[in-house]
mmCIF file of C-alpha atoms in Angstrom:
data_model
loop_
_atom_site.group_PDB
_atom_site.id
_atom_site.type_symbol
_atom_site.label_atom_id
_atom_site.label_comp_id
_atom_site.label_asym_id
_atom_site.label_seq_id
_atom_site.Cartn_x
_atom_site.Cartn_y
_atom_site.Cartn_z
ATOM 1 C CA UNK K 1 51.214 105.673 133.473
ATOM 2 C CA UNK K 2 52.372 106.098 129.646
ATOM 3 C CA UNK K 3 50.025 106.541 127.673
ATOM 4 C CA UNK K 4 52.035 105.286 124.604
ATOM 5 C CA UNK K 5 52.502 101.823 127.045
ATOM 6 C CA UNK K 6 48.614 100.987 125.665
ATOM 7 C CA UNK K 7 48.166 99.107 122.740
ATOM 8 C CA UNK K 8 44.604 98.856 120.500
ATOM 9 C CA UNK K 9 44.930 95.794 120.036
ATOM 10 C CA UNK K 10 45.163 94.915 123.901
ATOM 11 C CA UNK K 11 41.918 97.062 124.460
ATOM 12 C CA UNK K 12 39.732 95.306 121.318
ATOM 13 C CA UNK K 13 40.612 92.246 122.956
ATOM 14 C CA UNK K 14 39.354 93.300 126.551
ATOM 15 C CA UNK K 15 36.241 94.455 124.891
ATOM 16 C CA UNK K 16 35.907 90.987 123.403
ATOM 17 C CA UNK K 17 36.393 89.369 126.781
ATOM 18 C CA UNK K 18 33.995 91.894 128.400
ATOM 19 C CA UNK K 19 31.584 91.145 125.893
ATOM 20 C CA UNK K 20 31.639 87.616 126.300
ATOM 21 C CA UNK K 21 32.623 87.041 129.764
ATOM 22 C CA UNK K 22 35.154 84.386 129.287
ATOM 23 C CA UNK K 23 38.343 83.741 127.554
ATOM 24 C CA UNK K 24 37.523 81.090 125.408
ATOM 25 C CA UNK K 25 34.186 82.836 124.101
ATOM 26 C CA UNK K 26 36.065 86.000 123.112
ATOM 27 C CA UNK K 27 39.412 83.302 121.278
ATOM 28 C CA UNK K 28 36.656 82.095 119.072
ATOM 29 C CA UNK K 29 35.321 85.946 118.528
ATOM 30 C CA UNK K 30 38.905 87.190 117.976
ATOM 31 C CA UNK K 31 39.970 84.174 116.038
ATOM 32 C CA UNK K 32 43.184 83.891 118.291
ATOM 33 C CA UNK K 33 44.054 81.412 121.575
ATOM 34 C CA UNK K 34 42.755 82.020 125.070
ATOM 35 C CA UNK K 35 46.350 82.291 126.147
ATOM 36 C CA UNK K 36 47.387 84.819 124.165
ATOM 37 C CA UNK K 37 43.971 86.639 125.083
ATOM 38 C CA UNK K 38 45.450 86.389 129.000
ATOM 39 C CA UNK K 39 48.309 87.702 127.790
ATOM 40 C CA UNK K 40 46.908 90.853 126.211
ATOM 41 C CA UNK K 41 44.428 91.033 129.454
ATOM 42 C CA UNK K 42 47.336 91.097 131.601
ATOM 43 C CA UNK K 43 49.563 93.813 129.701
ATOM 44 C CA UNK K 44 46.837 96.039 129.746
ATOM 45 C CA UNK K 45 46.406 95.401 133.124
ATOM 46 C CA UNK K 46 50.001 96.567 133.928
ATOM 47 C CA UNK K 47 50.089 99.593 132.015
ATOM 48 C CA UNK K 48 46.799 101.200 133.221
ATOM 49 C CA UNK K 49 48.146 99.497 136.810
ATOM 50 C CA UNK K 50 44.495 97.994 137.108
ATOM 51 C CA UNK K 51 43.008 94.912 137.781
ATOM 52 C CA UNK K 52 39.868 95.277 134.856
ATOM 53 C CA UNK K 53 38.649 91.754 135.913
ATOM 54 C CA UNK K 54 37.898 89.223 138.775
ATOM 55 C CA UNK K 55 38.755 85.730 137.751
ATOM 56 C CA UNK K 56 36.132 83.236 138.752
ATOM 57 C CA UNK K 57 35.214 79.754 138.034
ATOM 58 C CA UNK K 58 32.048 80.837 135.858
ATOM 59 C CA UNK K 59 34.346 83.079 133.610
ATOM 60 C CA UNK K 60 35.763 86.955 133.905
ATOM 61 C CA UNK K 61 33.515 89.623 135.440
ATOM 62 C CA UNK K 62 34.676 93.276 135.400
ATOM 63 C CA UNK K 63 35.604 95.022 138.147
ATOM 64 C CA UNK K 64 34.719 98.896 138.565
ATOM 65 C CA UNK K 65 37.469 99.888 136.623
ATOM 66 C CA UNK K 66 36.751 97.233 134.265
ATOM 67 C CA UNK K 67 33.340 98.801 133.703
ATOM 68 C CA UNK K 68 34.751 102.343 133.858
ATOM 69 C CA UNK K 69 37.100 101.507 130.652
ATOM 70 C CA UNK K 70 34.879 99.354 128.924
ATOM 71 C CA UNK K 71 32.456 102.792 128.194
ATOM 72 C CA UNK K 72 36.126 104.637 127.098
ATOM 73 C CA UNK K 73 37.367 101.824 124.825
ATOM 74 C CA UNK K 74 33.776 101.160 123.189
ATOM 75 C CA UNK K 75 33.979 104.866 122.197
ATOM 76 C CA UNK K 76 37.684 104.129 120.595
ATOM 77 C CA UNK K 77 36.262 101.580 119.034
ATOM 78 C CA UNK K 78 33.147 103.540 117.476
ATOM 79 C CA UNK K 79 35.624 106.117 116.247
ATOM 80 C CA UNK K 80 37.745 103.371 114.521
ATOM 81 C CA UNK K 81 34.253 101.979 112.625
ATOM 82 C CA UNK K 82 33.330 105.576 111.733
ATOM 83 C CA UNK K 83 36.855 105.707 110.203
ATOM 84 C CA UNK K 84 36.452 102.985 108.355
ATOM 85 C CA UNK K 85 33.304 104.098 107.154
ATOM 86 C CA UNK K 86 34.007 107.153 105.996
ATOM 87 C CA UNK K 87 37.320 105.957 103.824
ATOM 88 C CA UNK K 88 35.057 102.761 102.657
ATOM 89 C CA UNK K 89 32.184 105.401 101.130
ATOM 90 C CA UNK K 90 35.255 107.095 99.592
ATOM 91 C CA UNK K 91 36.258 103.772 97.947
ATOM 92 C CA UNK K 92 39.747 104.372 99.689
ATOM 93 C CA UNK K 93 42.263 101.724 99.523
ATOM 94 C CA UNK K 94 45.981 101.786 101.706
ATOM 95 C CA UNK K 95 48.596 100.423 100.425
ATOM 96 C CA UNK K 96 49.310 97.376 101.000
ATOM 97 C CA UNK K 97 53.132 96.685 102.600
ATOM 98 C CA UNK K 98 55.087 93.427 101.542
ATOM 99 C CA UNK K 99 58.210 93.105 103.559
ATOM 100 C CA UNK K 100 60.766 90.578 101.994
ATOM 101 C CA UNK K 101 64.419 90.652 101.537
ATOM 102 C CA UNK K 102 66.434 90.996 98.470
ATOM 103 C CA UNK K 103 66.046 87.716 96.634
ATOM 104 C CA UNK K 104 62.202 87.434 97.877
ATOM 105 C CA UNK K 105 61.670 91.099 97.107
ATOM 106 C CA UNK K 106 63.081 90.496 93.165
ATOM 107 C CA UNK K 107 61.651 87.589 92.927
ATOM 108 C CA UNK K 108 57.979 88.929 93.057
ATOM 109 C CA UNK K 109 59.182 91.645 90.806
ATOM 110 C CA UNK K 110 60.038 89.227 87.915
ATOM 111 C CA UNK K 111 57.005 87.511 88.485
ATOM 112 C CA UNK K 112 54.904 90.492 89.088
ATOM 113 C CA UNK K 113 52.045 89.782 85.993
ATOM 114 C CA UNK K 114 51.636 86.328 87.270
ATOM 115 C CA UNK K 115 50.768 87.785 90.565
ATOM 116 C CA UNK K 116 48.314 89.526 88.903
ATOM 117 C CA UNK K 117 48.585 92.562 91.517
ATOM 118 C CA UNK K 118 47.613 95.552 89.070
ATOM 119 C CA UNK K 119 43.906 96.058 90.583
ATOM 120 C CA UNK K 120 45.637 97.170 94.250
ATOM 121 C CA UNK K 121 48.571 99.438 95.092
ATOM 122 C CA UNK K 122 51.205 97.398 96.895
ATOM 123 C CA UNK K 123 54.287 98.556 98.423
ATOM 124 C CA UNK K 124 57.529 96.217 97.975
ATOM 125 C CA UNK K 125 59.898 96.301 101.483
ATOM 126 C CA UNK K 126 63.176 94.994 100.254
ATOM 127 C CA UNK K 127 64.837 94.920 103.775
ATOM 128 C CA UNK K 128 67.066 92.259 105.186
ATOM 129 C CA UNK K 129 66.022 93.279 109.001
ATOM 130 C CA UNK K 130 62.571 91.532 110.056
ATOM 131 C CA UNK K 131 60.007 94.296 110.241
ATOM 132 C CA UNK K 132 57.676 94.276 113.296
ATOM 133 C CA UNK K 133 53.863 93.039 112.029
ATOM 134 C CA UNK K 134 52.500 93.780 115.452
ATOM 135 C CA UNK K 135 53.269 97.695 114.806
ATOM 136 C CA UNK K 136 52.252 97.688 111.065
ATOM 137 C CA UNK K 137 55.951 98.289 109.928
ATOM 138 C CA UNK K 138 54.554 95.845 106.731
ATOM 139 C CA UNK K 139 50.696 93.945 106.334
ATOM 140 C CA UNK K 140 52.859 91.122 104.530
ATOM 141 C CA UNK K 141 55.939 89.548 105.536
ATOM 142 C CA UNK K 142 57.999 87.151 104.249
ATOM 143 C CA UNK K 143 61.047 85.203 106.783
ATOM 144 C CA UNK K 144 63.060 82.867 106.898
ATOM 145 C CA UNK K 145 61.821 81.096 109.676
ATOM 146 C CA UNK K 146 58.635 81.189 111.757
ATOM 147 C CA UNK K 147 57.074 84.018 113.474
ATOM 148 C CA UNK K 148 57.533 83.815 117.547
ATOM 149 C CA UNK K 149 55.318 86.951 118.579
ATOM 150 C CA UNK K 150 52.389 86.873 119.298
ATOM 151 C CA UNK K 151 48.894 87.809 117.374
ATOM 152 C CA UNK K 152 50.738 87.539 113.989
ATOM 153 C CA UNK K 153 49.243 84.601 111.446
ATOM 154 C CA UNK K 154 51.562 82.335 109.140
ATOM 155 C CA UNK K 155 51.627 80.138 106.152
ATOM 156 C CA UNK K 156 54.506 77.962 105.060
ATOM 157 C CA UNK K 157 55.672 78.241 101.485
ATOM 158 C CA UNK K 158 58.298 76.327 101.090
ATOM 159 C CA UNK K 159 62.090 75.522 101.297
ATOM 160 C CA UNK K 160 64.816 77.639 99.861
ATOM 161 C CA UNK K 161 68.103 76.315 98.982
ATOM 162 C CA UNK K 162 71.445 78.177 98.843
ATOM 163 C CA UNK K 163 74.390 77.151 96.544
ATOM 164 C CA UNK K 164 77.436 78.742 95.095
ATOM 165 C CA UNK K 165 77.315 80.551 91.558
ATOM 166 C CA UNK K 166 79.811 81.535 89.236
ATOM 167 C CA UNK K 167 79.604 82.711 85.279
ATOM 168 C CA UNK K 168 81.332 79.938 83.339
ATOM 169 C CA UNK K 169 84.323 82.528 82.727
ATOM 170 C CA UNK K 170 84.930 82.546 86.496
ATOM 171 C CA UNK K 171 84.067 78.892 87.457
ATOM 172 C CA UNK K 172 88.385 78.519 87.904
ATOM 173 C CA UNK K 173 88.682 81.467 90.050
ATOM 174 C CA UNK K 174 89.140 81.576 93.378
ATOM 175 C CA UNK K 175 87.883 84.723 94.036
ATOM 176 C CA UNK K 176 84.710 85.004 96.225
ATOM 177 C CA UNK K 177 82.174 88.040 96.517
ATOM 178 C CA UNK K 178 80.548 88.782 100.072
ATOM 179 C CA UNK K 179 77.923 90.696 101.360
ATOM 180 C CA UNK K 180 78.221 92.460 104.472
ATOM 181 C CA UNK K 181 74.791 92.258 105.634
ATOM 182 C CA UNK K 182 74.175 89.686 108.397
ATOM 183 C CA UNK K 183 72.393 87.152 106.321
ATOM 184 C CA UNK K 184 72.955 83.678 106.741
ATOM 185 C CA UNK K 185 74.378 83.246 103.454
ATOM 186 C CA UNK K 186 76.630 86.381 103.856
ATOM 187 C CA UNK K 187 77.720 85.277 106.891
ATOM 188 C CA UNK K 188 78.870 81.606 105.544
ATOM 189 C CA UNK K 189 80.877 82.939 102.908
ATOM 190 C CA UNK K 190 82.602 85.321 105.196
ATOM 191 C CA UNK K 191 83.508 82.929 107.500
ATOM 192 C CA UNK K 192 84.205 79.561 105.140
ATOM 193 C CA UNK K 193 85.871 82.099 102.239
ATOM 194 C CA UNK K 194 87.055 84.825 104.091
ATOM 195 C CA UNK K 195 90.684 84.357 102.718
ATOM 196 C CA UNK K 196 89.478 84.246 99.108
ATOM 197 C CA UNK K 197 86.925 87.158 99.466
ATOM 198 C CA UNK K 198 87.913 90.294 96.354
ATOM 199 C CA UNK K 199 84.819 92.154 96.496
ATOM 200 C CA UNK K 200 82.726 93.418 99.309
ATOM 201 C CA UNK K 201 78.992 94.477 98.597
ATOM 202 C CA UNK K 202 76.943 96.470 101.287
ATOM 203 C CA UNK K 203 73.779 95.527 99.239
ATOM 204 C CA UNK K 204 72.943 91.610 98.176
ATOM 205 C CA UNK K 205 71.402 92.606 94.852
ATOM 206 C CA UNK K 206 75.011 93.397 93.865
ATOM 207 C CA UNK K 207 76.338 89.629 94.558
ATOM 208 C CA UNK K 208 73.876 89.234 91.377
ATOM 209 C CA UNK K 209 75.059 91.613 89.078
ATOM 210 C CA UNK K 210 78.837 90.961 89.793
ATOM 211 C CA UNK K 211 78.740 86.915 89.351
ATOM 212 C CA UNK K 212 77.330 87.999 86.150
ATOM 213 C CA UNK K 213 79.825 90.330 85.123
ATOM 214 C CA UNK K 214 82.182 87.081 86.326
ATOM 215 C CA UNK K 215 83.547 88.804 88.888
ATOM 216 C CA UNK K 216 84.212 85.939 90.863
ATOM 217 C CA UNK K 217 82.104 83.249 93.094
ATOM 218 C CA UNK K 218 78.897 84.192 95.212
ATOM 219 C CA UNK K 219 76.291 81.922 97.307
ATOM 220 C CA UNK K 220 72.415 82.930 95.858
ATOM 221 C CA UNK K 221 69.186 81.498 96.878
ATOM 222 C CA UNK K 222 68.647 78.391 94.150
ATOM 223 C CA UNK K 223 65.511 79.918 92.728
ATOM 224 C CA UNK K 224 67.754 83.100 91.720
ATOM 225 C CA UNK K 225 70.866 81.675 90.255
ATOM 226 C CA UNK K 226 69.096 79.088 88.676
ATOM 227 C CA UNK K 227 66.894 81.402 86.669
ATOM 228 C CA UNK K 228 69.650 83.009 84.954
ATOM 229 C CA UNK K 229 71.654 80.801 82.341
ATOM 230 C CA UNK K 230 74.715 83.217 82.593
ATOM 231 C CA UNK K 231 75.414 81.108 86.100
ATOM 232 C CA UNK K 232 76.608 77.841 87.130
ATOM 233 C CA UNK K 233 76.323 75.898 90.245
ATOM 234 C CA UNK K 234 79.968 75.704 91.575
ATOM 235 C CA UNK K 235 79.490 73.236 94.184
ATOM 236 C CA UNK K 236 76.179 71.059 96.110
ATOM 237 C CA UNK K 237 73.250 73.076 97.554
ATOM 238 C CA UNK K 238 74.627 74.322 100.959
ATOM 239 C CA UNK K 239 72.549 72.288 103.527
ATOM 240 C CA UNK K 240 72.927 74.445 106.267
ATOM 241 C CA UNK K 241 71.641 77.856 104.456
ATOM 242 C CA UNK K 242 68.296 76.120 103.593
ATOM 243 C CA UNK K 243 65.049 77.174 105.124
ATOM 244 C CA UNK K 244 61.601 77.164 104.968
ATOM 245 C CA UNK K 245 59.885 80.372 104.372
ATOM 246 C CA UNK K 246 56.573 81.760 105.495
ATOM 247 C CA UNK K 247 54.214 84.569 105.069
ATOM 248 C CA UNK K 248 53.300 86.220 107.972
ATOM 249 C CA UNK K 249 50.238 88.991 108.974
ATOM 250 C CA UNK K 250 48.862 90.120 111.847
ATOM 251 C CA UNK K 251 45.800 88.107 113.184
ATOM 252 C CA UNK K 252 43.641 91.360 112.545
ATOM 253 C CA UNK K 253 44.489 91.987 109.081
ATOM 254 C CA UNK K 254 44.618 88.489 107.708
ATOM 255 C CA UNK K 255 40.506 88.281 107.267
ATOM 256 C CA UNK K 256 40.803 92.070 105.360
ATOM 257 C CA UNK K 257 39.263 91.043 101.667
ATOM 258 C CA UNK K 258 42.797 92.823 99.682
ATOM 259 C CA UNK K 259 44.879 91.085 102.108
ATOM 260 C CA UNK K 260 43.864 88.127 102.398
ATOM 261 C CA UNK K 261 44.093 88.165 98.232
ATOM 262 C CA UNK K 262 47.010 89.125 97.873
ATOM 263 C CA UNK K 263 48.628 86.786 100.738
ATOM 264 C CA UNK K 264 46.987 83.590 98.438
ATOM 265 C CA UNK K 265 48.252 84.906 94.893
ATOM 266 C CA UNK K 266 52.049 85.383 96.564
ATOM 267 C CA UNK K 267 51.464 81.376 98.155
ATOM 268 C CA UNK K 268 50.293 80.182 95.003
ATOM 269 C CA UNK K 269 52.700 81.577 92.740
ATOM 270 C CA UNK K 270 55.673 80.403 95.031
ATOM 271 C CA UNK K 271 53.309 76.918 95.672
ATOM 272 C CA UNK K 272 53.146 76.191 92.123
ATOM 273 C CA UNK K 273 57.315 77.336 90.992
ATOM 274 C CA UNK K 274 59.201 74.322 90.420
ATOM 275 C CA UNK K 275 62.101 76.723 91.069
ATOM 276 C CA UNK K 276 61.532 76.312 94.468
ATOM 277 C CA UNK K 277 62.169 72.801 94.190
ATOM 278 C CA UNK K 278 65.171 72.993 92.591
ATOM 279 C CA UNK K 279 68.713 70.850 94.320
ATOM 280 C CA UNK K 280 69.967 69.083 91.774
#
């Protein structure tokens, strides 16, 4: 067996079924669904290469090796609250990790005192590759489309549109900047511009700064190019490049008091923008 094959989150879960002897007791202790309790049950299962319970009709009952690792994992789990402990008497806080891409990323930025963030010490991702939740590569995230993994929570935001930008100096050009990131809007313009493209960019945040400097044409979120009067719209809102957005944390962390603020202030904030909103 590998011992890196066992996940904490697998063994709080068989605690909670241990504890309550069925799956849908321990979904309404664990705040998640009785099949994705199974599914933790049975990946534990697999890498101790154990059956831990017998299914009956009344419910779960351990087995003897069910038993033996229930007395281990209720000692990992008295170390974790004596952790806690200790760091809560010290009044220590983590940081807290938001994962976003670029435009998400500078968009909190720019609105960073309406957030009203200064009473906790948050770390801003800007990364254009989803970070894994489940393994605490970010608390926060913030996609493009909705999470598929399992124990991860998510609220939808709303819709962003994409449409092509240009200073007013450049509007008659036909020159195009790309990305070369594998973003959905880098990818359109490489593949419905590609014989107009004159700049390349590794990094998104540069599409910005060269439209400005009217460089030539580039495809921004709406609530981006919109915010600066230096830009046009060149053409409709691309259809196909819009998507709804959603915060995302994992199902243990989304009750945590700081968390749990700071997911509502970034919903609220993006809830309330009219930029969002924006096709015209």
């Amino acid at each position: 067996m590998n011992e890196m094959e066992i996940d904490w989150s697998d063994l709080r879960i068989f605690l909670a079924v241990a504890r309550d002897g069925s799956l849908s007791s321990a979904a309404k202790t664990v705040d998640q669904s009785a099949a994705t309790l199974s599914r933790h049950i049975v990946d534990l299962e697999r890498a101790l290469g154990a059956e831990l319970f017998s299914r009956l009709p009344s419910g779960y009952a351990l087995t003897a090796a069910g038993r033996a690792l229930t007395s281990q994992a209720e000692t990992i789990e008295q170390r974790f609250l004596d952790i806690a402990r200790e760091f809560s008497r010290r009044n220590v806080s983590a940081p807290i990790r938001v994962s976003a891409g670029t435009w998400m990323t500078w968009y909190l930025a720019r609105n960073i005192e309406k957030l009203g963030l200064s009473d906790r010490n948050i770390v801003f991702s800007a990364v254009e590759e989803v970070q894994n939740i489940g393994r605490r590569e970010a608390l926060i995230g913030i996609r493009n489309r909705r999470p598929s993994e399992p124990g991860v929570a998510a609220r939808r935001t709303k819709t962003v549109a994409f449409a092509p930008y240009a200073h007013p100096t450049a509007v008659r050009k036909a020159d195009w900047i790309a990305a070369t990131v594998n973003t959905p809007s880098a990818i359109w313009v490489r593949a419905n511009k590609r014989d107009q493209i004159r700049f390349e960019v590794t990094q998104p945040r540069s599409l910005l700064d060269l439209a400005l400097a009217g460089a030539g044409h580039v495809v921004l979120p709406c609530f981006v190019g919109d915010a600066h009067n230096d830009l046009v719209r060149t053409d409709d809102v691309i259809e196909q490049l819009s998507h709804e957005q959603w915060l995302v944390v994992h199902g243990d962390d989304r009750k945590l008091p700081e968390v749990r603020a700071t997911i509502d202030r970034i919903a609220r904030l993006i809830g309330s923008d009219r930029a969002f909103d924006s096709k015209g």
